[in-house]
Amino acid sequence: MAKKQEVFDLHKVRNIGIIAHIDAGKTTTTERILYYTGMTHRIGEVHDGAATTDYMEQERERGITITAAAVSASWKGHQINIIDTPGHVDFTAEVQRSLRVLDGGVVVFDGVAGVEPQSETVWRQANEYGVPRMCFINKMDRTGANFNRCVQMVVDRLNGKPVLLQLPFGDGDEFGGIIDLLTMELITYNDDLGKDIVRGPIPDSYLELAQEARAQTIEKIVENDDALMERYLMEEEISVEELMPVLRSATIAGKVQPVVCGSALKNKGVQILLDWVVALLPSPLDIPPVSGTDPDDESVAITREASNDEPLSALVFKIITDPFVGRLGFVRVYSGVLKTGTTLLNTSKGKRERIGRIVRIFADRRVDIDEVPAGDIAAILGPKESFTGDTLCLPEKPILLESIFFPEPVIEVAIEPDSQADQDKMGEALRKLAEEDPTFRVISDAALGQTKIAGMGELHLEILVDRMKREFGVKATVGAPRVAYRETITKSIEQDTTFKKQTGGSGQYARCKVVFSPIDDEKDDLTLIRDGFLWVDEIKGGSIPREYIEPTRRGIAEALESGIIAGYQVVNVKARLVDGAYHDVDSSEQAFRTVGSMCAKDAVRSANPVILEPVMRVEVVMPEDYTGTVVGDLSSRRGIVASMTSRTDGSSVVSATVPLSEMFGYATNLRNITQGRGSFTMEFDKYSVAPNSIADEVIKGSR
């Protein structure tokens, strides 16, 4: 029996993400939110493998979040849809697609470590999607926690504009509560569960510090309103009630990022964080109307307001395979109402999709509902045609929303089933896992007769193989990880190719002239990249009929999938179709597809192709005594050190860029050279031209 959708005023809906570096405390914070909102009756801990949103076996065993989990909760009359995202860089696609559909975010920072590499990545992703955010500085109870240092790192490393709403009352073991800078009260707790909150006066020892911080906070808020600024300069008293609307509008506009603090593990500060989420982060009505294009003419822009009265527009942002109910598609409804039993148009695929069942997601539990209003997030069961990034809308009112961009995989392994029975199961398992994860690729290598899988890192592929064995019962042998190299061209070339074939009946004829050149990141529109290359149609006067343009593009795309030097995908290529010719009888789509492929291969061969290797951003944290040893080791791996900084807790941080091929087994090596006291994080930075010695080894196949 479907549950009647609870009606919420759209002003009282918050779609937020909990985002941060790995181990900053995102899942622990989410657990407290669920407990305080009454969605759970006990607090599940990550270290016990009992966190509600970490429901996969692999998550509970490793104590990390792998897949973004969606939960819904109510707080003081507001509905909060929360997505707890992974922090590990291998699962950055989960953050990417979550941010695409969220209205606001809470960025969690470790009070000791401050801004870490993945913190920078998620902050940058939030900037790209224009997501307003606030900061929660967590773990203030840990030895070495430094609130002011964390805030300064937000300024220095993230170019953020933090506005302090709170100060910690003591750090580390002395952390005993939170100072509210707007009401000038000390917030303490009379119980370990954080439910018995006491507000009282600020002790004299902290009063001057709090007054100075409050003055700076008010100054940063009034800067966003001319009338308040004028009153402030006249030294008039400005009430909290007058400051709040200005602070909220500045937060939503991304001009400031409010900062609060606490310790999620010790149950301090999370309820007040919820109050601020409701007070400051946007509702679906506070963000600009969603914009899309006419699927028949992408030059025609369409906007839709967040209203139930508008035509339906929704984006599928995540697919998961549930062992009990099959495929689940997470959907953000931007306008209109998504109802069960309706047939919608998937404008990304040009196919119809019938909505059978809709469920409200509570981590791994599902509650049936009849409809999803504008601005809300839910999931549809068993979508047949719709996958990540697809738009769903009414057939009579079509719209195509902007899809989601995902990074290319950088590492691959060969995988071989143990038996013929496993062969069939493996094919099905890989298909379902690839449907779920847009950064996971399955590659059939015809030359070697191998199946290869590619992903974002060793952990990413390890998890996927583990899931394949456990969830799908596939027994398979996995090869050693290999780097996903690429190829590119280094000069521009004009290639004029003719394909002519005469048989007994009608022949085949096609000619195309294409200018191939390296992409210029500054001048070229990178949003137009499809299938890994930038396609520009400059045909004038009908030298090639319109129906043959797309087959030509597909032919070029197919040819660029495997390069000339070592068979790796050719990237960073711009192809401008400038001229061509056809025959009234002998030309066909297949002929132009063939000539496009021939043209691309000939051009790449002549355009000085080179091998590209993935280069990673690496950050190593260790005691200062080991800095020289770590730097020397990174240099021996062809690493380039970008910076070295010292922390107040006696540790040192080294940031460098290192080719991925040199980083295999680094975790073990780092443990050895730092006596187990060093740790590192690594994320993809860019593809760079490989040195000749490395390129020669790649070509020989020895790497």
PDB file of N, CA and C in Angstrom, residues 489 492-496 513-517 534 536 538 573-579 599 603:
ATOM      1  N   ILE A 489      47.258  14.054 -30.496  1.00  0.00           N
ATOM      2  CA  ILE A 489      48.028  14.609 -31.607  1.00  0.00           C
ATOM      3  C   ILE A 489      48.681  15.906 -31.141  1.00  0.00           C
ATOM      4  N   SER A 492      48.233  20.441 -35.976  1.00  0.00           N
ATOM      5  CA  SER A 492      47.020  20.483 -36.799  1.00  0.00           C
ATOM      6  C   SER A 492      47.305  19.902 -38.176  1.00  0.00           C
ATOM      7  N   ILE A 493      46.283  19.256 -38.714  1.00  0.00           N
ATOM      8  CA  ILE A 493      46.440  18.677 -40.049  1.00  0.00           C
ATOM      9  C   ILE A 493      45.093  18.647 -40.759  1.00  0.00           C
ATOM     10  N   GLU A 494      45.102  18.961 -42.057  1.00  0.00           N
ATOM     11  CA  GLU A 494      43.879  18.878 -42.859  1.00  0.00           C
ATOM     12  C   GLU A 494      43.904  17.570 -43.635  1.00  0.00           C
ATOM     13  N   GLN A 495      42.886  16.756 -43.429  1.00  0.00           N
ATOM     14  CA  GLN A 495      42.851  15.430 -44.051  1.00  0.00           C
ATOM     15  C   GLN A 495      41.663  15.336 -44.995  1.00  0.00           C
ATOM     16  N   ASP A 496      41.937  15.056 -46.256  1.00  0.00           N
ATOM     17  CA  ASP A 496      40.895  14.911 -47.276  1.00  0.00           C
ATOM     18  C   ASP A 496      40.872  13.443 -47.704  1.00  0.00           C
ATOM     19  N   LYS A 513      36.420  16.231 -45.859  1.00  0.00           N
ATOM     20  CA  LYS A 513      37.653  16.973 -45.553  1.00  0.00           C
ATOM     21  C   LYS A 513      37.512  17.488 -44.123  1.00  0.00           C
ATOM     22  N   VAL A 514      38.425  17.050 -43.249  1.00  0.00           N
ATOM     23  CA  VAL A 514      38.346  17.388 -41.826  1.00  0.00           C
ATOM     24  C   VAL A 514      39.676  17.979 -41.371  1.00  0.00           C
ATOM     25  N   VAL A 515      39.593  19.075 -40.594  1.00  0.00           N
ATOM     26  CA  VAL A 515      40.795  19.653 -39.979  1.00  0.00           C
ATOM     27  C   VAL A 515      40.882  19.142 -38.546  1.00  0.00           C
ATOM     28  N   PHE A 516      41.931  18.369 -38.264  1.00  0.00           N
ATOM     29  CA  PHE A 516      42.159  17.839 -36.918  1.00  0.00           C
ATOM     30  C   PHE A 516      43.214  18.700 -36.224  1.00  0.00           C
ATOM     31  N   SER A 517      42.966  19.059 -34.957  1.00  0.00           N
ATOM     32  CA  SER A 517      43.927  19.886 -34.219  1.00  0.00           C
ATOM     33  C   SER A 517      43.802  19.588 -32.726  1.00  0.00           C
ATOM     34  N   LEU A 534      36.105  16.977 -29.595  1.00  0.00           N
ATOM     35  CA  LEU A 534      35.305  18.165 -29.885  1.00  0.00           C
ATOM     36  C   LEU A 534      34.958  18.178 -31.369  1.00  0.00           C
ATOM     37  N   VAL A 536      33.072  19.886 -34.626  1.00  0.00           N
ATOM     38  CA  VAL A 536      32.569  21.156 -35.158  1.00  0.00           C
ATOM     39  C   VAL A 536      32.131  20.935 -36.602  1.00  0.00           C
ATOM     40  N   GLU A 538      31.189  22.487 -39.944  1.00  0.00           N
ATOM     41  CA  GLU A 538      31.306  23.742 -40.695  1.00  0.00           C
ATOM     42  C   GLU A 538      30.878  23.576 -42.150  1.00  0.00           C
ATOM     43  N   VAL A 573      41.296  16.051 -28.953  1.00  0.00           N
ATOM     44  CA  VAL A 573      41.278  16.276 -30.403  1.00  0.00           C
ATOM     45  C   VAL A 573      40.045  17.089 -30.786  1.00  0.00           C
ATOM     46  N   LYS A 574      40.271  18.089 -31.647  1.00  0.00           N
ATOM     47  CA  LYS A 574      39.173  18.869 -32.222  1.00  0.00           C
ATOM     48  C   LYS A 574      39.079  18.504 -33.699  1.00  0.00           C
ATOM     49  N   ALA A 575      37.881  18.147 -34.148  1.00  0.00           N
ATOM     50  CA  ALA A 575      37.672  17.751 -35.549  1.00  0.00           C
ATOM     51  C   ALA A 575      36.676  18.706 -36.204  1.00  0.00           C
ATOM     52  N   ARG A 576      37.131  19.477 -37.184  1.00  0.00           N
ATOM     53  CA  ARG A 576      36.260  20.425 -37.906  1.00  0.00           C
ATOM     54  C   ARG A 576      35.961  19.877 -39.292  1.00  0.00           C
ATOM     55  N   LEU A 577      34.721  19.536 -39.528  1.00  0.00           N
ATOM     56  CA  LEU A 577      34.293  19.051 -40.846  1.00  0.00           C
ATOM     57  C   LEU A 577      34.075  20.266 -41.740  1.00  0.00           C
ATOM     58  N   VAL A 578      34.942  20.459 -42.752  1.00  0.00           N
ATOM     59  CA  VAL A 578      34.904  21.693 -43.553  1.00  0.00           C
ATOM     60  C   VAL A 578      34.378  21.485 -44.974  1.00  0.00           C
ATOM     61  N   ASP A 579      34.482  20.260 -45.489  1.00  0.00           N
ATOM     62  CA  ASP A 579      34.029  20.045 -46.876  1.00  0.00           C
ATOM     63  C   ASP A 579      33.826  18.550 -47.104  1.00  0.00           C
ATOM     64  N   CYS A 599      39.409   8.692 -42.376  1.00  0.00           N
ATOM     65  CA  CYS A 599      39.958  10.048 -42.307  1.00  0.00           C
ATOM     66  C   CYS A 599      40.667  10.282 -40.971  1.00  0.00           C
ATOM     67  N   ALA A 603      44.677  10.894 -40.308  1.00  0.00           N
ATOM     68  CA  ALA A 603      45.085  12.172 -39.719  1.00  0.00           C
ATOM     69  C   ALA A 603      45.935  11.961 -38.478  1.00  0.00           C
TER      70      ALA A 603
END
